[in-house]
JSON list of C-alpha atoms in Angstrom, two decimals:
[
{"chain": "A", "resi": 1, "resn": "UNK", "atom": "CA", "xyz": [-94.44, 25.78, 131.35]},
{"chain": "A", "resi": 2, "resn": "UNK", "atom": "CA", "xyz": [-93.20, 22.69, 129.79]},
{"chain": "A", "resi": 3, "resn": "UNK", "atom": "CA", "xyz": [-93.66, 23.62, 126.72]},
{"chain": "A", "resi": 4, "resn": "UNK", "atom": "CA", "xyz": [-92.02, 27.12, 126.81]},
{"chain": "A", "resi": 5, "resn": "UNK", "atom": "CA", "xyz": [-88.99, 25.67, 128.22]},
{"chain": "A", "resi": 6, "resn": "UNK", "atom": "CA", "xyz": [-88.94, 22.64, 125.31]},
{"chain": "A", "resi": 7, "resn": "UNK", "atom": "CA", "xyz": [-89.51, 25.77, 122.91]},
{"chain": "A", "resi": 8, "resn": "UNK", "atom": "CA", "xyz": [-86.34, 27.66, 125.07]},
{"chain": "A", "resi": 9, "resn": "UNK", "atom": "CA", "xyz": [-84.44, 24.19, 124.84]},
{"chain": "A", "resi": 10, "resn": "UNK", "atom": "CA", "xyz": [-84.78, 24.47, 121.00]},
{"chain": "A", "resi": 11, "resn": "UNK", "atom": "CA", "xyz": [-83.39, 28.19, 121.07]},
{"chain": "A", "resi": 12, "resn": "UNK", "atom": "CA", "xyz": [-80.53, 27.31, 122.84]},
{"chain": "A", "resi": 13, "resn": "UNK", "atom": "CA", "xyz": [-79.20, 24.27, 120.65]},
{"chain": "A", "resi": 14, "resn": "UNK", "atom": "CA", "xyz": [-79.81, 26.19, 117.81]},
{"chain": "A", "resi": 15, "resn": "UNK", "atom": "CA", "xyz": [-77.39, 28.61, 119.09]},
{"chain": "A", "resi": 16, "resn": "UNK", "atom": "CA", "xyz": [-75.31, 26.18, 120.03]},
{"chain": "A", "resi": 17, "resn": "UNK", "atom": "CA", "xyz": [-75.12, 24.68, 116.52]},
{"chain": "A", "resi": 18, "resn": "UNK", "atom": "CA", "xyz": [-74.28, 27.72, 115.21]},
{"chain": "A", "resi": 19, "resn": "UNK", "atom": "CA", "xyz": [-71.88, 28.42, 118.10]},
{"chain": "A", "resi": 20, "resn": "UNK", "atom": "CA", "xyz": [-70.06, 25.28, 117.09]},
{"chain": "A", "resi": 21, "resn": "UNK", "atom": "CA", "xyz": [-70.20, 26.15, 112.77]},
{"chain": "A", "resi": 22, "resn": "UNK", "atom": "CA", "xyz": [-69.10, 29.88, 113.22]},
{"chain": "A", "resi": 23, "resn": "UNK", "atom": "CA", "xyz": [-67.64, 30.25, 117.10]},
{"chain": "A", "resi": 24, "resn": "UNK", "atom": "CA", "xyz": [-64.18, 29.92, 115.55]},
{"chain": "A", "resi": 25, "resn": "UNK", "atom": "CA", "xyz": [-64.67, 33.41, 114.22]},
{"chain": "A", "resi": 26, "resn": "UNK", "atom": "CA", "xyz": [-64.89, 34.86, 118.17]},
{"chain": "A", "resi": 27, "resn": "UNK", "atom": "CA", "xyz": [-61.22, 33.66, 118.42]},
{"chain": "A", "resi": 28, "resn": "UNK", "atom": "CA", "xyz": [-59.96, 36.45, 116.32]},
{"chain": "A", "resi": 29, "resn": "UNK", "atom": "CA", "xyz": [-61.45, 38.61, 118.49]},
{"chain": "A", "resi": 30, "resn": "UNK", "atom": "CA", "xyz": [-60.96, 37.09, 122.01]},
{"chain": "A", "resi": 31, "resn": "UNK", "atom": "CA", "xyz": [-58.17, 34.45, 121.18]},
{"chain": "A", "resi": 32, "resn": "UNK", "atom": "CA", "xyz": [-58.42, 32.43, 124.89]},
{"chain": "A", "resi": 33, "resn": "UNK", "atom": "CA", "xyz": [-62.18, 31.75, 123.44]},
{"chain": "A", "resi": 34, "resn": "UNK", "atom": "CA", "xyz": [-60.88, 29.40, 120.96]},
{"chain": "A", "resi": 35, "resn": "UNK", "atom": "CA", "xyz": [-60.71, 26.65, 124.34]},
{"chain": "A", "resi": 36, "resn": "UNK", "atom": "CA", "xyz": [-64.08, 27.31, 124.98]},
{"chain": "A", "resi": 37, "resn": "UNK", "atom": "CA", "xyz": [-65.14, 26.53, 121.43]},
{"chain": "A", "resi": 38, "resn": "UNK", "atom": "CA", "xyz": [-62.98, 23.33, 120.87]},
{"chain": "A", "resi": 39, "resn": "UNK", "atom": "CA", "xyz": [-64.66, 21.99, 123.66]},
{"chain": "A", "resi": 40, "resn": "UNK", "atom": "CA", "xyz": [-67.94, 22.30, 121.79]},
{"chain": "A", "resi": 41, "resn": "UNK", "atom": "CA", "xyz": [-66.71, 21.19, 118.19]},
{"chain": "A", "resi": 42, "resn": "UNK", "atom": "CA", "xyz": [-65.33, 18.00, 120.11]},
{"chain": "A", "resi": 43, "resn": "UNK", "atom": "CA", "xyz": [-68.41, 17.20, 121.78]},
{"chain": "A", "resi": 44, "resn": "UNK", "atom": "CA", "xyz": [-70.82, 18.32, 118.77]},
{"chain": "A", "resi": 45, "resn": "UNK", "atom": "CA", "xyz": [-68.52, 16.04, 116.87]},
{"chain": "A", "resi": 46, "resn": "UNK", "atom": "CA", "xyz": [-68.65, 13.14, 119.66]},
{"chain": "A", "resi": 47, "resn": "UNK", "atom": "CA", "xyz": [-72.58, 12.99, 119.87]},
{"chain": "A", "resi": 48, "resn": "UNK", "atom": "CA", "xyz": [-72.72, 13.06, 116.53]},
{"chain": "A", "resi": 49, "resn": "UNK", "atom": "CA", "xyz": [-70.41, 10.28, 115.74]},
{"chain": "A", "resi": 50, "resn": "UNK", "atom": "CA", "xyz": [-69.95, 8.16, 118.90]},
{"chain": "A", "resi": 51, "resn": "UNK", "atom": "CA", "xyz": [-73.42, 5.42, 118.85]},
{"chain": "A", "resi": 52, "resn": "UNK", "atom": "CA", "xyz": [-75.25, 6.24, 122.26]},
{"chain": "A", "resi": 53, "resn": "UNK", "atom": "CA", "xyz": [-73.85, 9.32, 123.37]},
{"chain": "A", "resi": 54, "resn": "UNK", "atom": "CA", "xyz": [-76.77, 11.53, 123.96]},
{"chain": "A", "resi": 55, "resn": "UNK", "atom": "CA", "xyz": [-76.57, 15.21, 123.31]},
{"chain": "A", "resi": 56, "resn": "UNK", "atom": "CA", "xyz": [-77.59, 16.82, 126.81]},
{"chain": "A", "resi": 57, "resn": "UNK", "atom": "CA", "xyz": [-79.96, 19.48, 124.71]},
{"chain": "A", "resi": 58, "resn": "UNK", "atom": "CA", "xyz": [-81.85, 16.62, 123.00]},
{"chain": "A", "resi": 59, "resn": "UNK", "atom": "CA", "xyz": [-82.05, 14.35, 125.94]},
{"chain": "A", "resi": 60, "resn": "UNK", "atom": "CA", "xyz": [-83.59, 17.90, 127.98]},
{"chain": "A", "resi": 61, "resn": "UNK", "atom": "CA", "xyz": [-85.89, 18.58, 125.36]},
{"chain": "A", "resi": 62, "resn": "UNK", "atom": "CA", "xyz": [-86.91, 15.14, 125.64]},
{"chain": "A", "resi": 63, "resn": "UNK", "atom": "CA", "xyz": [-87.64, 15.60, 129.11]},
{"chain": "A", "resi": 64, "resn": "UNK", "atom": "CA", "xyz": [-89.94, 18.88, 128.63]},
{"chain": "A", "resi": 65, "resn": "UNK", "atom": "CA", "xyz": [-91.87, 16.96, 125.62]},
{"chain": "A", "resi": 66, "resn": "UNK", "atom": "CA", "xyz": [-92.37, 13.99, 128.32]},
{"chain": "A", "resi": 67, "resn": "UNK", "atom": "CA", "xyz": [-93.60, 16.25, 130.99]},
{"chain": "A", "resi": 68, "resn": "UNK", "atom": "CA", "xyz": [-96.30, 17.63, 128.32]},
{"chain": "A", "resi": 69, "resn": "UNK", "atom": "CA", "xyz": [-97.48, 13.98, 127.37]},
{"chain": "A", "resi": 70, "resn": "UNK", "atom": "CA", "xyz": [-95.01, 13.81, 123.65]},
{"chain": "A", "resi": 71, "resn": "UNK", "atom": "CA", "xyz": [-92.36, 11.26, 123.12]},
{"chain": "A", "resi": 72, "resn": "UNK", "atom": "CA", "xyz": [-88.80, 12.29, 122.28]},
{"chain": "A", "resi": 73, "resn": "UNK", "atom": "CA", "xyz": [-87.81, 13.82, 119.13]},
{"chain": "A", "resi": 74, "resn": "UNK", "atom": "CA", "xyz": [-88.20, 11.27, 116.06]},
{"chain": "A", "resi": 75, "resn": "UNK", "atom": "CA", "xyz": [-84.91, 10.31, 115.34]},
{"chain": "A", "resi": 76, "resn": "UNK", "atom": "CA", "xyz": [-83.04, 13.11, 117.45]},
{"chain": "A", "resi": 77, "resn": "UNK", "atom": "CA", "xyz": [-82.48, 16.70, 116.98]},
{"chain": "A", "resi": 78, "resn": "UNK", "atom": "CA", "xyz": [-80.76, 16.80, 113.65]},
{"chain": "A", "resi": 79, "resn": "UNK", "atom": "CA", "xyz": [-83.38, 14.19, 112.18]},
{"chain": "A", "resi": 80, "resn": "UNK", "atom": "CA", "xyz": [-86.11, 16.23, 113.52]},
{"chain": "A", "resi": 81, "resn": "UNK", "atom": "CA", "xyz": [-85.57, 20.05, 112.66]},
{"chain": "A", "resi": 82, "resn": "UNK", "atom": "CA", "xyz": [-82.55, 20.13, 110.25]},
{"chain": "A", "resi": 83, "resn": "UNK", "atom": "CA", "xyz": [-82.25, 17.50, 108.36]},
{"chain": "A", "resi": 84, "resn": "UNK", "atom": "CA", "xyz": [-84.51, 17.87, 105.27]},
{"chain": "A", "resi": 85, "resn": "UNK", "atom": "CA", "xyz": [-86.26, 21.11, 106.60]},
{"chain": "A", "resi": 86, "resn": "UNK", "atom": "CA", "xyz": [-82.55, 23.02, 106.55]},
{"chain": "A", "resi": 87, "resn": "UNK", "atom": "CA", "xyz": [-80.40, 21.21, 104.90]},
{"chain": "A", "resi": 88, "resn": "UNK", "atom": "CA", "xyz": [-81.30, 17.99, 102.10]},
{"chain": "A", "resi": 89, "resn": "UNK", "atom": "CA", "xyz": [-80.13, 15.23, 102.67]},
{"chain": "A", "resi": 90, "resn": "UNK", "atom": "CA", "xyz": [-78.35, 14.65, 98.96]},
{"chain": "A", "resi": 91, "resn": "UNK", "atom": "CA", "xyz": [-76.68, 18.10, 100.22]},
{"chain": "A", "resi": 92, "resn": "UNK", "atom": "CA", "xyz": [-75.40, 16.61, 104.00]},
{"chain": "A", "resi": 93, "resn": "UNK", "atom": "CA", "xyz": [-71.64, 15.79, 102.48]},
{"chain": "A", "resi": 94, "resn": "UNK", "atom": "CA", "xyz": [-71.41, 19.52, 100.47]},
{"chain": "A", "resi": 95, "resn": "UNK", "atom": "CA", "xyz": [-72.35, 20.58, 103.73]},
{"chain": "A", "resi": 96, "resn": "UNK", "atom": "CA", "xyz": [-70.01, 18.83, 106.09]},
{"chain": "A", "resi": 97, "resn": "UNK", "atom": "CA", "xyz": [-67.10, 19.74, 103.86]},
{"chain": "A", "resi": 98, "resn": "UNK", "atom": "CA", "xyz": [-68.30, 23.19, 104.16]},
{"chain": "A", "resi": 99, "resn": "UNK", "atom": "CA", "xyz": [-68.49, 23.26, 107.45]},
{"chain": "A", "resi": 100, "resn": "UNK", "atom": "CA", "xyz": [-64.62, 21.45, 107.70]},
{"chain": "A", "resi": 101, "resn": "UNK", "atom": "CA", "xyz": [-63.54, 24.44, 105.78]},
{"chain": "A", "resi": 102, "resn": "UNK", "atom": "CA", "xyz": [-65.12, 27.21, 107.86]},
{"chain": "A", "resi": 103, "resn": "UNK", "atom": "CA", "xyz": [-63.50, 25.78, 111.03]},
{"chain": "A", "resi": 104, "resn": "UNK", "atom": "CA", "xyz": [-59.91, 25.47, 109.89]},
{"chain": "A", "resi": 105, "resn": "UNK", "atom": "CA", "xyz": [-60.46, 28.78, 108.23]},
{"chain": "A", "resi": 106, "resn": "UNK", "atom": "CA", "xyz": [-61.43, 30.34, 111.65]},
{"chain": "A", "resi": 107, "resn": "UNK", "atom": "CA", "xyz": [-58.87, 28.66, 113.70]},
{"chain": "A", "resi": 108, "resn": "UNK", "atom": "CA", "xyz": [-56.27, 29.51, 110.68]},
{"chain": "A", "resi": 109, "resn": "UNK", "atom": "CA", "xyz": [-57.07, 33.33, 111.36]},
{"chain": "A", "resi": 110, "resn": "UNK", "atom": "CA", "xyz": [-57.15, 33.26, 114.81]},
{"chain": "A", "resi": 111, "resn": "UNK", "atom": "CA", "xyz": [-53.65, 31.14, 114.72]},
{"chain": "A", "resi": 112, "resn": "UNK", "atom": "CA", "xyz": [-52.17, 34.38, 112.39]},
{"chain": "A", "resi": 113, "resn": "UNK", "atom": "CA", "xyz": [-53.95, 37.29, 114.66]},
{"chain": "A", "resi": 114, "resn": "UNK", "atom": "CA", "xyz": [-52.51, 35.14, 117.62]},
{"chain": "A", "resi": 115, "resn": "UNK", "atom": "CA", "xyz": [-49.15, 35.23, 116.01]},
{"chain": "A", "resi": 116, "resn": "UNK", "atom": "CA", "xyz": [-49.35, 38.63, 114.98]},
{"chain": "A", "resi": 117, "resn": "UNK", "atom": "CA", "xyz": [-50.67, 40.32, 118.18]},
{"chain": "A", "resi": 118, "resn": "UNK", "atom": "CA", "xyz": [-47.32, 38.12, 119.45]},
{"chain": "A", "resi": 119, "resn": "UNK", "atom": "CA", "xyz": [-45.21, 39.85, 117.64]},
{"chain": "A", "resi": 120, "resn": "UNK", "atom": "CA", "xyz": [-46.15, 43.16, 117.90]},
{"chain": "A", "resi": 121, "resn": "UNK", "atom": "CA", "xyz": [-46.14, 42.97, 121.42]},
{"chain": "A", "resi": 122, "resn": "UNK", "atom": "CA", "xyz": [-42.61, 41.90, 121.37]},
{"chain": "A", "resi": 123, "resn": "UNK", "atom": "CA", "xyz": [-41.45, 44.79, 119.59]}
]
């Protein structure tokens, strides 16, 4: 059981990461989402940056490897699956640019549809 839920751990931060590169997008849709999602950039941001401050997905994935006699991940989540697997590491400052970009392009557009929906709804 352990190891399905480890496996299900990994599922879930994937989605997360990609929750956090793309969830911008669900603002132009449903614009009160956009709180939701800053919440996640911050913190995706924070364990990312911040020395010591575990990421709850890695630190319960940990805890499922443990219960099925593994250590934790070498060198955290990022280190383990996406770093060099996903993404090369020459590639990791393209790629946080890129990623920059997409978020201020998605919170741009949901800004303007914001506006816009504002507007109309005024007149």
């Amino acid at each position: 059981m352990a190891g399905f839920l480890a496996a299900a751990t990994v599922v879930v931060h994937f989605a997360a990461l990609l929750y956090i590169g793309l969830g911008g997008f669900l603002a132009w849709r449903w614009p009160k989402s956009i709180f939701v999602h800053v919440f996640f950039v911050v913190w995706g941001v924070a364990v990312n940056v911040v020395p010591g401050l575990p990421c709850p997905l890695t630190t319960l994935e940990d805890h499922f490897r443990a219960r099925q006699g593994l250590g934790p991940l070498p060198g955290g989540f990022n280190e383990y699956y996406i770093y060099d697997d996903l993404i090369p590491r020459g590639l990791l400052p393209a790629f946080t640019v890129a990623a920059v970009l997409v978020l201020i392009f998605s919170y741009a557009g949901a800004y303007l549809l914001w506006k816009r929906r504002r507007l109309v709804a005024t007149h």
